[in-house]
PDB file of C-alpha atoms in Angstrom:
ATOM      1  CA  MET R1078      16.674  48.489  -7.261  1.00 67.00           C
ATOM      2  CA  GLY R1079      20.274  46.990  -7.915  1.00 76.00           C
ATOM      3  CA  ASN R1080      19.109  43.557  -5.325  1.00 82.00           C
ATOM      4  CA  LEU R1081      16.735  42.875  -7.662  1.00 84.00           C
ATOM      5  CA  PRO R1082      18.675  40.114  -9.807  1.00 85.00           C
ATOM      6  CA  TRP R1083      20.067  38.413  -7.221  1.00 85.00           C
ATOM      7  CA  ILE R1084      16.367  37.998  -5.356  1.00 84.00           C
ATOM      8  CA  PHE R1085      15.254  35.990  -8.390  1.00 84.00           C
ATOM      9  CA  VAL R1086      18.867  33.977  -9.271  1.00 86.00           C
ATOM     10  CA  LEU R1087      18.338  33.093  -5.441  1.00 86.00           C
ATOM     11  CA  LEU R1088      14.921  32.693  -4.944  1.00 88.00           C
ATOM     12  CA  ILE R1089      14.342  30.445  -8.027  1.00 88.00           C
ATOM     13  CA  PRO R1090      16.378  27.346  -7.273  1.00 89.00           C
ATOM     14  CA  SER R1091      15.048  27.253  -4.135  1.00 91.00           C
ATOM     15  CA  LEU R1092      11.531  27.154  -5.381  1.00 91.00           C
ATOM     16  CA  GLY R1093      12.404  24.777  -7.792  1.00 91.00           C
ATOM     17  CA  PHE R1094      14.411  22.187  -4.872  1.00 93.00           C
ATOM     18  CA  ILE R1095      10.607  23.253  -2.490  1.00 94.00           C
ATOM     19  CA  PHE R1096       8.347  22.100  -5.650  1.00 94.00           C
ATOM     20  CA  PHE R1097      10.821  18.924  -6.263  1.00 94.00           C
ATOM     21  CA  LEU R1098      10.771  17.706  -2.584  1.00 94.00           C
ATOM     22  CA  ILE R1099       6.342  17.680  -3.079  1.00 94.00           C
ATOM     23  CA  TYR R1100       6.540  16.152  -6.783  1.00 95.00           C
ATOM     24  CA  ALA R1101       8.710  13.059  -4.479  1.00 93.00           C
ATOM     25  CA  ASN R1102       6.695  13.191  -1.884  1.00 92.00           C
ATOM     26  CA  ILE R1103       3.517  12.451  -3.816  1.00 91.00           C
ATOM     27  CA  ARG R1104       4.532   9.678  -6.246  1.00 93.00           C
ATOM     28  CA  LEU R1105       6.256   8.515  -2.824  1.00 90.00           C
ATOM     29  CA  SER R1106       3.109   7.952  -1.460  1.00 89.00           C
ATOM     30  CA  ALA R1107       1.150   7.225  -4.413  1.00 90.00           C
ATOM     31  CA  ARG R1108       3.551   4.399  -4.672  1.00 90.00           C
ATOM     32  CA  ARG R1109       3.466   2.782  -1.395  1.00 87.00           C
ATOM     33  CA  LYS R1110      -1.095   3.011  -1.286  1.00 87.00           C
ATOM     34  CA  ALA R1111      -0.419   1.028  -4.671  1.00 89.00           C
ATOM     35  CA  LEU R1112       2.218  -1.677  -2.781  1.00 88.00           C
ATOM     36  CA  GLY R1113      -0.688  -1.818   0.169  1.00 86.00           C
ATOM     37  CA  LEU R1114       1.718   0.142   2.734  1.00 83.00           C
ATOM     38  CA  PRO R1115       1.252   2.402   5.094  1.00 79.00           C
ATOM     39  CA  PRO R1116       2.278   6.172   4.934  1.00 76.00           C
ATOM     40  CA  LEU R1117       5.341   7.537   6.426  1.00 75.00           C
ATOM     41  CA  GLY R1118       5.984  10.103   9.005  1.00 73.00           C
ATOM     42  CA  LEU R1119       3.006   9.050  12.737  1.00 68.00           C
ATOM     43  CA  THR R1120       0.174   6.049  11.830  1.00 63.00           C
ATOM     44  CA  PRO R1121      -1.598   6.225  15.042  1.00 64.00           C
ATOM     45  CA  ARG R1122      -1.289   3.656  17.484  1.00 66.00           C
ATOM     46  CA  ARG R1123      -4.160   0.690  17.870  1.00 64.00           C
ATOM     47  CA  SER R1124      -5.884   0.781  21.660  1.00 60.00           C
ATOM     48  CA  LYS R1125      -4.227  -1.272  23.924  1.00 59.00           C
ATOM     49  CA  THR R1126      -7.962  -3.162  23.693  1.00 59.00           C
ATOM     50  CA  ARG R1127      -7.234  -4.667  20.350  1.00 59.00           C
ATOM     51  CA  HIS R1128      -4.681  -6.857  21.834  1.00 58.00           C
ATOM     52  CA  ARG R1129      -5.606  -7.662  25.239  1.00 61.00           C
ATOM     53  CA  LYS R1130      -6.336 -11.167  26.453  1.00 67.00           C
ATOM     54  CA  HIS R1131      -9.353 -12.096  28.104  1.00 68.00           C
ATOM     55  CA  HIS R1132      -9.274 -13.382  31.456  1.00 70.00           C
ATOM     56  CA  LYS R1133     -11.404 -15.918  32.394  1.00 73.00           C
ATOM     57  CA  TYR R1134     -12.004 -16.721  36.289  1.00 73.00           C
ATOM     58  CA  VAL R1135     -13.397 -20.053  37.724  1.00 71.00           C
ATOM     59  CA  ILE R1136     -15.137 -20.108  41.024  1.00 70.00           C
ATOM     60  CA  ILE R1137     -13.392 -23.276  42.281  1.00 70.00           C
ATOM     61  CA  HIS R1138     -15.690 -24.625  45.626  1.00 68.00           C
ATOM     62  CA  ARG R1139     -14.068 -26.800  47.847  1.00 71.00           C
ATOM     63  CA  LEU R1140     -15.487 -29.285  49.262  1.00 65.00           C
ATOM     64  CA  LYS R1141     -15.876 -29.643  53.455  1.00 62.00           C
ATOM     65  CA  HIS R1142     -15.132 -33.427  55.087  1.00 59.00           C
TER      66      HIS R1142
END
């Protein structure tokens, strides 16, 4: 049981830092949402059909003389 105080000495600052990171992430995501920005990290890819150009094909009839 001699190591128990050292476990608390080492564990409490690391837990505090983890909670600080969670708190900062919540604040940052709320700020980005208020500014209308997309969330950080991986954003879903846009579908390719959205930007595809639609080609219209015109049939040309050649007149035979």
